[in-house]
Short mmCIF file of C-alpha atoms and ligand atoms in Angstrom, two decimals:
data_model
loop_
_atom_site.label_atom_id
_atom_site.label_comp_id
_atom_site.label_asym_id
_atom_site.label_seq_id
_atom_site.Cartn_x
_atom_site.Cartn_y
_atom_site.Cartn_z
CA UNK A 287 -7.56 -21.57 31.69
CA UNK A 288 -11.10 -20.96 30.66
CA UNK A 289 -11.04 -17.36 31.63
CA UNK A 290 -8.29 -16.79 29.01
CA UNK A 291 -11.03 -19.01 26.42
CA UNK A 292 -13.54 -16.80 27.88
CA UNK A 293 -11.29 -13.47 26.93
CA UNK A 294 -10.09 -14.52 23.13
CA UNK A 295 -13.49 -15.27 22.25
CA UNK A 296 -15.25 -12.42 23.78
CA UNK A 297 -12.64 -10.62 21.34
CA UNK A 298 -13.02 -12.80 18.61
CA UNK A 299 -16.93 -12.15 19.18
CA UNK A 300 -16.48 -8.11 19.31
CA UNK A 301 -14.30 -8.37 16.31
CA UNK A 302 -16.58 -10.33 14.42
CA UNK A 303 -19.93 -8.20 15.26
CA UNK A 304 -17.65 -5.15 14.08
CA UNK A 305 -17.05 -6.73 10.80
CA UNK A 306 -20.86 -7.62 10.62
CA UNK A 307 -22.03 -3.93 11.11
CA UNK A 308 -20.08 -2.82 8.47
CA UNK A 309 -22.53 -2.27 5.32
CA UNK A 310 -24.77 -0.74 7.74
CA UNK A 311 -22.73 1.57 9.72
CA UNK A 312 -22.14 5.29 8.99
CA UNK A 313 -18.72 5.87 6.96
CA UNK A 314 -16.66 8.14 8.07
CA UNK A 315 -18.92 10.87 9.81
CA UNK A 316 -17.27 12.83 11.93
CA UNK A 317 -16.20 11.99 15.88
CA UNK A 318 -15.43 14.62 18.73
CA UNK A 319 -11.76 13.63 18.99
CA UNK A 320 -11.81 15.38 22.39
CA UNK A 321 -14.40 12.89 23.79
CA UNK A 322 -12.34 9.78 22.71
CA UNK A 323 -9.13 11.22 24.37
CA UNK A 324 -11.35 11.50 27.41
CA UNK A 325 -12.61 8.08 27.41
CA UNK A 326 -8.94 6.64 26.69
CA UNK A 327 -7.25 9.08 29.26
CA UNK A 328 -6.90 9.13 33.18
CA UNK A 329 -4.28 8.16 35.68
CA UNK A 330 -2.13 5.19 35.02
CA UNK A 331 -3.91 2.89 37.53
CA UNK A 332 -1.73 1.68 40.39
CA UNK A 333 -3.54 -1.77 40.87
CA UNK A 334 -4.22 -4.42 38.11
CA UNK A 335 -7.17 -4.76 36.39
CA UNK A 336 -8.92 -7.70 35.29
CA UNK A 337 -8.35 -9.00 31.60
CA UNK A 338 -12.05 -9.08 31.06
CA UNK A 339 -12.72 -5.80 32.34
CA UNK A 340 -9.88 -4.27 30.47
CA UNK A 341 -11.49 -5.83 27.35
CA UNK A 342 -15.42 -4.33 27.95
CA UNK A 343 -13.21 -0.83 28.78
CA UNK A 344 -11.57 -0.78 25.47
CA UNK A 345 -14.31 -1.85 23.54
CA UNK A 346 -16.48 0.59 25.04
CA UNK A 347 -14.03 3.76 24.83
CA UNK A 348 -12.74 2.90 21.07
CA UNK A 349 -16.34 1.86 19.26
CA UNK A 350 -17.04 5.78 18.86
CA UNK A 351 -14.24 6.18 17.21
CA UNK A 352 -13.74 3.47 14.89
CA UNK A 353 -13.67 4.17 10.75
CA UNK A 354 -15.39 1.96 8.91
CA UNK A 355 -12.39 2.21 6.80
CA UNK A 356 -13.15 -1.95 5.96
CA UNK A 357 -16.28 -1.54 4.79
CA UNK A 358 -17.66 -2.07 1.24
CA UNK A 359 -18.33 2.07 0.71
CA UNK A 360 -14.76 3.36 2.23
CA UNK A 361 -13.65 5.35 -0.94
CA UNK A 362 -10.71 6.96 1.10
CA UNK A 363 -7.17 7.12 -0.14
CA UNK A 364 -6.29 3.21 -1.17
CA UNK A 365 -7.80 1.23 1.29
CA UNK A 366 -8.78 -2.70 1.02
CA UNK A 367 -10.78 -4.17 4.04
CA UNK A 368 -8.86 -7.24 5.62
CA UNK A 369 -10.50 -11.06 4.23
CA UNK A 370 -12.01 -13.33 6.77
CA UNK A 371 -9.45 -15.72 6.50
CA UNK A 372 -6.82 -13.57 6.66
CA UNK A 373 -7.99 -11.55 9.66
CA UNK A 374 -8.43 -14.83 11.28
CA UNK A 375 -5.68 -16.21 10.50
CA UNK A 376 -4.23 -12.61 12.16
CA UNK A 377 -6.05 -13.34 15.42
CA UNK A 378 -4.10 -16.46 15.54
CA UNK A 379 -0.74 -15.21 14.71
CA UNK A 380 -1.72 -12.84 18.21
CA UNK A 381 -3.06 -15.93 20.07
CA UNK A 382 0.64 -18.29 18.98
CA UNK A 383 2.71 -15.05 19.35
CA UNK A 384 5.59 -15.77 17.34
CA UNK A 385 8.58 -14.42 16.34
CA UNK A 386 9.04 -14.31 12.78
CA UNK A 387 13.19 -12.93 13.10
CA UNK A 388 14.50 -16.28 11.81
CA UNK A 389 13.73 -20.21 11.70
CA UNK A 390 14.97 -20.62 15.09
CA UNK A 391 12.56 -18.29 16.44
CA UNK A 392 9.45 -19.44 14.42
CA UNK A 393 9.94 -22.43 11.66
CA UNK A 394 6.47 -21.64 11.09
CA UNK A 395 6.22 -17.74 10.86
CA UNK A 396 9.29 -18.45 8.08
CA UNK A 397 7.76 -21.30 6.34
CA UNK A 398 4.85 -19.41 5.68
CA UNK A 399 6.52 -16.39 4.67
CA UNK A 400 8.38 -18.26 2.25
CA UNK A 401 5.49 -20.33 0.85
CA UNK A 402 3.37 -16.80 0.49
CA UNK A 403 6.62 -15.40 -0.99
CA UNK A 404 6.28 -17.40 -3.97
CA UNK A 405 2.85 -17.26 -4.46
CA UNK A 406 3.04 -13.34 -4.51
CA UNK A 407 6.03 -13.68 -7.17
CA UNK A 408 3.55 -15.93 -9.45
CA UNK A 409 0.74 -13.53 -8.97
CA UNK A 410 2.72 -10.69 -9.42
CA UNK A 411 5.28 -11.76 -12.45
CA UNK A 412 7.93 -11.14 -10.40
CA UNK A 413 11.29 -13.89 -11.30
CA UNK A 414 10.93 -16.67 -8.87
CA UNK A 415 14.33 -16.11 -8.02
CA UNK A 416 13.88 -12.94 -6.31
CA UNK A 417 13.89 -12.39 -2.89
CA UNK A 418 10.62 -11.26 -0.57
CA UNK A 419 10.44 -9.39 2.80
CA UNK A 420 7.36 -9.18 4.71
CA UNK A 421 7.55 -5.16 6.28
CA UNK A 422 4.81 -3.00 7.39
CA UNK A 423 3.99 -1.27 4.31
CA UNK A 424 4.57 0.67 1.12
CA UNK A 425 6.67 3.07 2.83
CA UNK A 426 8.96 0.37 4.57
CA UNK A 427 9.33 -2.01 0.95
CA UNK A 428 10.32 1.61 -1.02
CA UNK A 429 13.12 2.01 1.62
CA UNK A 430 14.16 -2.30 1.33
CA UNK A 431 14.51 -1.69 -2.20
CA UNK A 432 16.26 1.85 -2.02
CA UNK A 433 18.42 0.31 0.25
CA UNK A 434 19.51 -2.66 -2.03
CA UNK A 435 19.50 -0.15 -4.67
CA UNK A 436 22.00 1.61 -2.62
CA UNK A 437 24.34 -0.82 -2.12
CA UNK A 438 24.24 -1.99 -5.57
CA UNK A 439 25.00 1.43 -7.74
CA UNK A 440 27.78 2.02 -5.26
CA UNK A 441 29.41 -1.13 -4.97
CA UNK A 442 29.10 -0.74 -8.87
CA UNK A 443 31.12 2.58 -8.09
CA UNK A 444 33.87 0.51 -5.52
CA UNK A 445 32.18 2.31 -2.63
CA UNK A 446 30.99 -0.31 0.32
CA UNK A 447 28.31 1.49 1.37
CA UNK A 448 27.35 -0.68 4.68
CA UNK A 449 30.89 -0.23 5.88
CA UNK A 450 31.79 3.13 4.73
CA UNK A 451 28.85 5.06 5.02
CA UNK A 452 27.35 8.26 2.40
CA UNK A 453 30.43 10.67 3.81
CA UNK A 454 32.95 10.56 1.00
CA UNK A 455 30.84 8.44 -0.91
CA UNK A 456 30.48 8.97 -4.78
CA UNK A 457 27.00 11.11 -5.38
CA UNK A 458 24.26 8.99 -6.30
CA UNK A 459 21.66 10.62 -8.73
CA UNK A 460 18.16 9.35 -8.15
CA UNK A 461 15.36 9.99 -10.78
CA UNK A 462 11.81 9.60 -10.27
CA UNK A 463 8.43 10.71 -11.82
CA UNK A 464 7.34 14.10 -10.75
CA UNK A 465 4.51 12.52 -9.50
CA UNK A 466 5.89 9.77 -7.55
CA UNK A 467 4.85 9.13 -3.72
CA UNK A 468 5.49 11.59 -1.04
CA UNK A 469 7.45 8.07 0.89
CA UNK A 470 10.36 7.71 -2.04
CA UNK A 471 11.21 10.85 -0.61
CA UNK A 472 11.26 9.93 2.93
CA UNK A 473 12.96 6.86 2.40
CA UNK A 474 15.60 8.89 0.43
CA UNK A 475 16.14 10.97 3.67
CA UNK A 476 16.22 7.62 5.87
CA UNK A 477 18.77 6.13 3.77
CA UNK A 478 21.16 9.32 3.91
CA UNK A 479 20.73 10.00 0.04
CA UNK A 480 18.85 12.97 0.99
CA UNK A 481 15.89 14.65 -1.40
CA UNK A 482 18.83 16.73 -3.37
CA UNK A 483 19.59 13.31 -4.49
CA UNK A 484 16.27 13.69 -6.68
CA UNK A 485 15.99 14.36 -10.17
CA UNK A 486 12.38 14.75 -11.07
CA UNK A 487 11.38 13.80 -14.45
CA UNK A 488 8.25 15.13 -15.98
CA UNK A 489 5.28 13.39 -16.30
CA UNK A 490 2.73 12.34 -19.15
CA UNK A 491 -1.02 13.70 -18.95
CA UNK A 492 -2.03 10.59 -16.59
CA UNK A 493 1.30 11.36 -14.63
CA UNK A 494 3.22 8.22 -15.72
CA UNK A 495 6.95 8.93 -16.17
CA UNK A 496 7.84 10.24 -19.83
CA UNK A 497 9.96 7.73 -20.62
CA UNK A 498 11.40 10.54 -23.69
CA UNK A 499 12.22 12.98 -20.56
CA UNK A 500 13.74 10.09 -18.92
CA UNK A 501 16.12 8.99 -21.21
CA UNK A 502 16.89 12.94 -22.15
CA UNK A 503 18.15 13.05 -17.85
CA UNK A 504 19.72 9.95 -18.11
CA UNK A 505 21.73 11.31 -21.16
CA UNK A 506 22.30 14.45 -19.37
CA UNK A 507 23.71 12.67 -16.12
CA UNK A 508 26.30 10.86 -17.90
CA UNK A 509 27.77 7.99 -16.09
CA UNK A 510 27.86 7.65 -12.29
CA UNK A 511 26.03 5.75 -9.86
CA UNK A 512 22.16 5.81 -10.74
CA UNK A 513 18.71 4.91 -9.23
CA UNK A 514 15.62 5.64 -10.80
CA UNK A 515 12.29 5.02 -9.07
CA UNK A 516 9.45 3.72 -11.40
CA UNK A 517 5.60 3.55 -10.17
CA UNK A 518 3.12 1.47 -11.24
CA UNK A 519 -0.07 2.92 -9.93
CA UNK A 520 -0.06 7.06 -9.54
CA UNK A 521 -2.37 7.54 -5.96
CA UNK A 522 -4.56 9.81 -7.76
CA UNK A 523 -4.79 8.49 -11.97
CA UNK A 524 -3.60 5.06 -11.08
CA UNK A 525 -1.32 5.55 -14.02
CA UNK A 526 1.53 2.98 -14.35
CA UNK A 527 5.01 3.87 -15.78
CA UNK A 528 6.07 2.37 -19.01
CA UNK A 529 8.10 0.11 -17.36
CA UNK A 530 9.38 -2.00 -20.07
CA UNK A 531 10.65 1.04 -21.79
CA UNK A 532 12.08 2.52 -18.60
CA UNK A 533 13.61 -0.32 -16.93
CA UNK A 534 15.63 -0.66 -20.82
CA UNK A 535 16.71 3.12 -20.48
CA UNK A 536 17.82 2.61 -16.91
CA UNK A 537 20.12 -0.58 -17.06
CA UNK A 538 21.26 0.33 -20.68
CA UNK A 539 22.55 3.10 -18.34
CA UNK A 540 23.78 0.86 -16.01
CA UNK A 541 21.37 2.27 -12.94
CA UNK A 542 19.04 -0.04 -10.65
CA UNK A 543 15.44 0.34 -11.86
CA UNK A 544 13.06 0.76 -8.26
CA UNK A 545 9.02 -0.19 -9.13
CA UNK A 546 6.81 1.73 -6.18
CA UNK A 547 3.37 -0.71 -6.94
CA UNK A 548 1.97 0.01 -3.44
CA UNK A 549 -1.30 -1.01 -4.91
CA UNK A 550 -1.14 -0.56 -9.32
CA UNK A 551 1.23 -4.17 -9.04
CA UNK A 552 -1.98 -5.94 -8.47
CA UNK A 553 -2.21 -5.18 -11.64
CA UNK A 554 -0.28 -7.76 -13.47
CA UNK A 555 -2.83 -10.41 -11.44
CA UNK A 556 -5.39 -10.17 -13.93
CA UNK A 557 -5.26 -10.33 -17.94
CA UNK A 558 -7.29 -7.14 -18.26
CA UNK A 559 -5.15 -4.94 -16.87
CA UNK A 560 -1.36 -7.13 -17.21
CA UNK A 561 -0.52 -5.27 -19.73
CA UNK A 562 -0.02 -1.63 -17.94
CA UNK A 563 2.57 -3.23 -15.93
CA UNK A 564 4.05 -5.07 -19.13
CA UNK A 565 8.16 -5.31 -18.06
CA UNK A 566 7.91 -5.25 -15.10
CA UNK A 567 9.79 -8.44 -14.33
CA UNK A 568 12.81 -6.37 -15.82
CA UNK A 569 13.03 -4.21 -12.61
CA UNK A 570 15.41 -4.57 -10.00
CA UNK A 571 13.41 -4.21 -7.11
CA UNK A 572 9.63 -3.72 -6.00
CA UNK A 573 7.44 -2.25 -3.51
CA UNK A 574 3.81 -3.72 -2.81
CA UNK A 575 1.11 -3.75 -0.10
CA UNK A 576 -0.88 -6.26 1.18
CA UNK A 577 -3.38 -4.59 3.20
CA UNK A 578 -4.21 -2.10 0.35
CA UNK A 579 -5.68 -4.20 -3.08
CA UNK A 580 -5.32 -7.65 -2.06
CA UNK A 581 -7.48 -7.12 0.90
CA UNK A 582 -5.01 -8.11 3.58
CA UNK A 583 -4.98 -6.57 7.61
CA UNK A 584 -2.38 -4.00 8.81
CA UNK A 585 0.84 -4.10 8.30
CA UNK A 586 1.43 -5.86 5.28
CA UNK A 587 3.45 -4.90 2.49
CA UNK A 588 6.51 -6.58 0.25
CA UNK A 589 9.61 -5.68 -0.51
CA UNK A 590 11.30 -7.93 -3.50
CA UNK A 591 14.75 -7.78 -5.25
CA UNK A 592 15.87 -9.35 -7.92
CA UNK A 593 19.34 -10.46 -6.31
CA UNK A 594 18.37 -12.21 -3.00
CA UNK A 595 21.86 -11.36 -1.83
CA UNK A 596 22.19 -7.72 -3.00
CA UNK A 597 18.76 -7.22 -0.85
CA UNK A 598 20.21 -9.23 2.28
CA UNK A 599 23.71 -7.40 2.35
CA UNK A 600 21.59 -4.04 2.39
CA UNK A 601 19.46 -5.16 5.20
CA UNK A 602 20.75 -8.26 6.69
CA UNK A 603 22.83 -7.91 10.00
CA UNK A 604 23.49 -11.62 9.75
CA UNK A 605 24.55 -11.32 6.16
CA UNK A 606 28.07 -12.21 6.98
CA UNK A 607 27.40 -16.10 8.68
CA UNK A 608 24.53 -16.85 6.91
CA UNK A 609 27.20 -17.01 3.90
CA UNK A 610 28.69 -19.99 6.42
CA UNK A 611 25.24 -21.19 6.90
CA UNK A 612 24.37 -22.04 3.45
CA UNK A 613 20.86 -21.01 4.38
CA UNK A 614 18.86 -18.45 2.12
CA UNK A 615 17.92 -15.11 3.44
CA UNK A 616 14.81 -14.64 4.77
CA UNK A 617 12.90 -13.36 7.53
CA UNK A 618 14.52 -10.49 9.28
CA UNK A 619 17.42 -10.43 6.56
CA UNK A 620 15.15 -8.78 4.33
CA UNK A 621 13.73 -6.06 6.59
CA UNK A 622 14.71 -3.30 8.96
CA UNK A 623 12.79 -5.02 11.80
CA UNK A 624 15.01 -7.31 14.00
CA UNK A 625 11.78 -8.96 15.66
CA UNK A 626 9.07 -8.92 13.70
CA UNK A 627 5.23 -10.02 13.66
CA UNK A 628 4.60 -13.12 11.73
CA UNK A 629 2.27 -11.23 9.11
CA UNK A 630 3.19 -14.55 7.05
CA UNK A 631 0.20 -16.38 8.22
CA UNK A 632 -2.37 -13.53 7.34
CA UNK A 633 -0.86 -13.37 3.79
CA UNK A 634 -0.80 -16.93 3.25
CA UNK A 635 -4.30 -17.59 4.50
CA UNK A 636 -5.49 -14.88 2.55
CA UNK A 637 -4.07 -15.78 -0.67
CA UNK A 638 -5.19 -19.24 -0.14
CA UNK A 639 -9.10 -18.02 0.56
CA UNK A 640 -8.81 -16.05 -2.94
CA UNK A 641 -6.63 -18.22 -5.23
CA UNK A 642 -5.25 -17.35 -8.42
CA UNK A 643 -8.75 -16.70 -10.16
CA UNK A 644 -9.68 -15.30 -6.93
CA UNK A 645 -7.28 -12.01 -6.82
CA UNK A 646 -7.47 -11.64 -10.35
CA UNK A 647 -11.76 -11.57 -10.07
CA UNK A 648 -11.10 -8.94 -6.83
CA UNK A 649 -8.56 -6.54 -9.64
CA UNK A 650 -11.14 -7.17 -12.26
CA UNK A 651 -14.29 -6.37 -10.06
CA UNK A 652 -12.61 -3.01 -8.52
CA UNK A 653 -11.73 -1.87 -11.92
CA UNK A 654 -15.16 -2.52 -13.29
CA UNK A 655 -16.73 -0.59 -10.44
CA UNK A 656 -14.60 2.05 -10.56
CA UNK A 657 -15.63 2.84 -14.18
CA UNK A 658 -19.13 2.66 -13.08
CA UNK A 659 -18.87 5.18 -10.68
CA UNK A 660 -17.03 6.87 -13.30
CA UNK A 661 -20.37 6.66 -15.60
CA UNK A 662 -22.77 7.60 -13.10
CA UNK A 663 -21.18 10.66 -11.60
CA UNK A 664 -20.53 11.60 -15.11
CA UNK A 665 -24.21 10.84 -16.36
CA UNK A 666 -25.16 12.79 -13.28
CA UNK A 667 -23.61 15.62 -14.74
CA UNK A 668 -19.89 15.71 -12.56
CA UNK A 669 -16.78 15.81 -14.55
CA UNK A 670 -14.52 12.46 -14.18
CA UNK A 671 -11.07 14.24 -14.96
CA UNK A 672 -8.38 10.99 -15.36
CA UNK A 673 -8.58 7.95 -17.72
CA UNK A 674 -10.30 5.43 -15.43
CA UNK A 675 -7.47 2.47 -16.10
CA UNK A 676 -7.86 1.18 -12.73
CA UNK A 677 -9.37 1.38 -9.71
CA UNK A 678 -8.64 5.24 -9.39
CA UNK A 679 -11.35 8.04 -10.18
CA UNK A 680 -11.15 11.41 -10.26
CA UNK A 681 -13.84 14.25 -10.20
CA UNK A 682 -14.65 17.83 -10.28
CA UNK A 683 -17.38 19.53 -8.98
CA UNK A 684 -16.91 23.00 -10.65
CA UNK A 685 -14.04 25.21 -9.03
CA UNK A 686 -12.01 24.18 -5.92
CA UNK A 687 -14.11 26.10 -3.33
CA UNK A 688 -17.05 24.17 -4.69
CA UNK A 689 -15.21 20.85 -5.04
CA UNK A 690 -14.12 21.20 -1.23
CA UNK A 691 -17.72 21.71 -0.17
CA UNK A 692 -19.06 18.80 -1.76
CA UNK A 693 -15.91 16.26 -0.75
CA UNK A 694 -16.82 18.04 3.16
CA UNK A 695 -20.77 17.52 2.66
CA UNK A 696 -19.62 13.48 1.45
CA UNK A 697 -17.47 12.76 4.37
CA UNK A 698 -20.23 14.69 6.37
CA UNK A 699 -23.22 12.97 5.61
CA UNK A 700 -21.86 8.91 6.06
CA UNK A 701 -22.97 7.19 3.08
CA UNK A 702 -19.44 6.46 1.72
CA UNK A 703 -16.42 8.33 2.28
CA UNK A 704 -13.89 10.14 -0.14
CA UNK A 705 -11.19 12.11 0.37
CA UNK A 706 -10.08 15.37 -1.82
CA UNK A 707 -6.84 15.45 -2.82
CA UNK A 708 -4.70 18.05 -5.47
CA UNK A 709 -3.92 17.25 -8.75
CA UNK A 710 -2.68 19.44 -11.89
CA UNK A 711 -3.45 22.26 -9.80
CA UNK A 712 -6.82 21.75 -9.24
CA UNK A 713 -8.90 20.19 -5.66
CA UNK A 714 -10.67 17.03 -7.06
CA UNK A 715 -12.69 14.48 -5.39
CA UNK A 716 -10.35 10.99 -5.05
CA UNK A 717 -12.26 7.49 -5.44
CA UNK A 718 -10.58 4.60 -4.68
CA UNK A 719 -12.02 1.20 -5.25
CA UNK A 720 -10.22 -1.41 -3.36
CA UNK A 721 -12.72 -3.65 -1.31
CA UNK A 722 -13.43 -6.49 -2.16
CA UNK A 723 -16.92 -6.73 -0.92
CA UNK A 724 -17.90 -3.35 -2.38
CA UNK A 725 -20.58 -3.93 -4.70
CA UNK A 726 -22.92 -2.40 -7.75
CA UNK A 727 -25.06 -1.14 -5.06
CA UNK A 728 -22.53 -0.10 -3.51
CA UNK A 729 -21.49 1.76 -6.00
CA UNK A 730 -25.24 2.96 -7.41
CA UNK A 731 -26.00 4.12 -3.66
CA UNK A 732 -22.76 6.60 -3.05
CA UNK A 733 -22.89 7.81 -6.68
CA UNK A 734 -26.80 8.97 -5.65
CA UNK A 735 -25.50 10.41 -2.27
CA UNK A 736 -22.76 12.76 -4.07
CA UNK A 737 -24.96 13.67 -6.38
CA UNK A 738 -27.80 14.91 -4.35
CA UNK A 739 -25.21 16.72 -1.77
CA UNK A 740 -23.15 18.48 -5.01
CA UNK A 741 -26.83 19.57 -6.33
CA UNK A 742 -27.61 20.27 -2.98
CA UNK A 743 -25.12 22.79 -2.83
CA UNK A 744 -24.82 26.24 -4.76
CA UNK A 745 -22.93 26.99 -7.65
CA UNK A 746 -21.82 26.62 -11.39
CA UNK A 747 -20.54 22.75 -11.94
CA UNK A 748 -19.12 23.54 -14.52
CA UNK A 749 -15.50 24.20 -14.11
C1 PLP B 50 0.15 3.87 -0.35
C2 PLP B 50 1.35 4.06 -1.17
C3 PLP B 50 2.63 4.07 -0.59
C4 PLP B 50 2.83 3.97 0.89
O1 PLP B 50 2.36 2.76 1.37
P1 PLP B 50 2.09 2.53 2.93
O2 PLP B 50 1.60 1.13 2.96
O3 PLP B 50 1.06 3.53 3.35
O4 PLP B 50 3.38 2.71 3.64
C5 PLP B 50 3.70 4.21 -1.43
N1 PLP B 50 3.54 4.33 -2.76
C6 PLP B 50 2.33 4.33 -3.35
C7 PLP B 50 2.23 4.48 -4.84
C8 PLP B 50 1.19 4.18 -2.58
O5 PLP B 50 -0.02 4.16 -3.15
#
């Protein structure tokens, strides 16, 4: 028995000095792939090895090639860095290994989904009546909702969908942003609708959804069944649909109104910034992450519906006795997973470590450093290209070529890490502030870094 003590806190220990090293450490500099294969490659070994060994081999072989992805100057794509409660409280959803498929599985893993359920609902504005399931992420809680959306507009149409299948099936028009997320589209091809299914609507300057457009394609579609896929938070502006506005247009149409808020949700969590997700308690069905703004570990995102039983007879394969049962869904009724990690105990830990004022102060504090990198890089001469609303910036460094070098001499040199990404036509620079122990210095020291490589390198800035 102590040699199993011995392991989980020689992990615990590893884990923790990680953590620890992470304002210090390089960001992002590039690894020799080829050499981490290596050390991670080899024969299967015929004969056991011993736990502890096992433990020093993978520490050894992975450190190398480790991101410090959770680190306070990790500007990459949206990416939080996991609390200490809730990565603690991860460690022990490992260490009790529990399966959170149903109450007779884990009473705990569902009682604590269901108590972080509603706390998520408050935070987020959501009705308290809706339903949540705990998946793996942004992608997973757009294809929970599409799903329930799919069952709805075609029951709506006398088309059992679960039964019956898409062959024969009335077409189902689904319109969404130009610029919504690449996974609305892959969840469309999971779910059979297929991307031919998709109606693009054009976008604002920002790239919210024109709601004018929107109603225009509505109008144009005339009846049938009808999904339309909202966003609150646009991966590169961090624009939010007019959802108010929308979600109107779309049920006065009789359609199911979808909200992708992967990360721009958070917003309704704080007064500042409530009101660029104003409506969206009108929506049918949501899709949020956990382990992007609100600072929780891997994989944890949300997928809520307005009609708890809509959601369970799209996902549930127990739908039919749990009617008998008199029990609510939850659990695996509201995912695709049959058995599933108890990701429950992370989210209620690390909701509980933040409280109310807690996530709001995180939503505020990103937002207010994401405007001051904003300032500085455009007091330092760069050219900040969106409407900082959020926690999103966007920046030129003259033309593409020259914007590629510097985002390449940034994720080169280690003192924070951006990615580039494409917007409008034009390669930009895209800075994401979602940690929540990123800081002013933070901030001050990476703005000085991009600015000396981008001066550093040739050119006109101007674009
Ligand atoms: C990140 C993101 C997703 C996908 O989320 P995952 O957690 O990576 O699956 C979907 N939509 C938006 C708007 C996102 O930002």
């Amino acid at each position: 028995m102590d040699e199993l003590r011995h392991l989980f806190r020689r992990a615990a220990d590893h884990a923790a000095d990680y953590r620890l090293s992470l304002p210090d450490r390089p960001v992002g500099v590039p690894v020799d792939q080829a050499a981490l294969n290596e050390a991670f490659a080899g024969p299967l070994p015929d004969a056991p090895t011993p736990p502890e060994r096992v433990l020093a081999d993978l520490v050894a072989a992975a450190e190398p090639g480790l991101v410090a992805t959770a680190g306070p100057r990790y500007f990459g794509f949206v990416v939080g860095g996991a609390s200490p409660a809730a990565t603690a409280a991860d460690m022990l959803a490992a260490g009790w290994d529990q399966i959170a498929f149903n109450a007779v599985t884990s009473p705990a893993a569902v009682a604590a989904e269901t108590a972080a359920g509603t706390w998520l609902k408050e935070l987020l504005g959501i009705p308290a009546t809706a339903s949540a399931g705990f998946v793996t992420g942004g992608q997973a809680a757009n294809t929970a909702g599409l799903a329930a959306a799919r069952h709805q507009v075609l029951a709506d149409a006398g088309w059992d969908v679960e039964r019956r299948g898409l062959t024969g099936a009335p077409a189902v028009r689904v319109f969404a942003g130009a610029e919504r997320h690449a996974t609305i589209d892959r969840s469309l091809r999971l779910l059979g609708l297929g991307t031919d299914a998709l109606r693009p609507v054009s976008t604002g300057p920002q790239g919210a959804i024109d709601p004018d457009a929107l109603a225009a394609a509505l109008r144009d579609a005339g009846p049938g069944p009808t999904i339309v896929c909202l966003q609150a938070g646009n991966v590169n502006t961090g624009a939010c649909d007019d959802l108010r506005r929308a979600c109107d247009l779309v049920h006065r149409h009789g359609g199911w109104a979808h909200v992708d808020g992967a990360f721009g949700l958070w917003a309704a969590a704080s007064p500042a910034t409530r009101h660029l997700v104003d409506g969206l308690e009108t929506a049918d069905s949501w899709a949020c992450d956990g382990h992007k703004w609100l600072n929780l570990p891997y994989d944890t995102a949300f997928a809520f519906c307005a009609r708890p039983d809509v959601h369970a007879a799209a996902m549930s394969y127990a739908a039919a006795y749990l009617v008998g049962s008199g029990g609510a869904p939850a659990g695996a009724d509201l995912t695709a997973e049959s058995s599933r990690r108890a990701r429950g105990f992370a989210v209620w830990a690390g909701l509980r470590e933040l409280g109310r004022d807690g996530v709001a102060a995180l939503v505020e504090r990103c937002c207010a450093l994401a405007r001051r990198f904003a300032d500085g890089l455009s007091a330092a001469g760069f050219e900040v290209v969106n409407d900082v609303v959020l926690n999103q910036v966007l920046v030129g460094f003259g033309d593409d070529a020259r914007t590629d070098r510097v985002v390449a001499a940034v994720q080169t040199d280690g003192t924070c890490w951006a990615g580039g990404t494409t917007w409008r036509g034009r390669r930009l620079m895209r800075i994401s502030v979602s940690n929540a122990t990123t800081t002013e210095a933070d901030v001050d020291r990476s703005v000085a870094a991009i600015a000396r490589l981008a001066h550093g390198i040739g050119g006109e800035l101007v674009h």
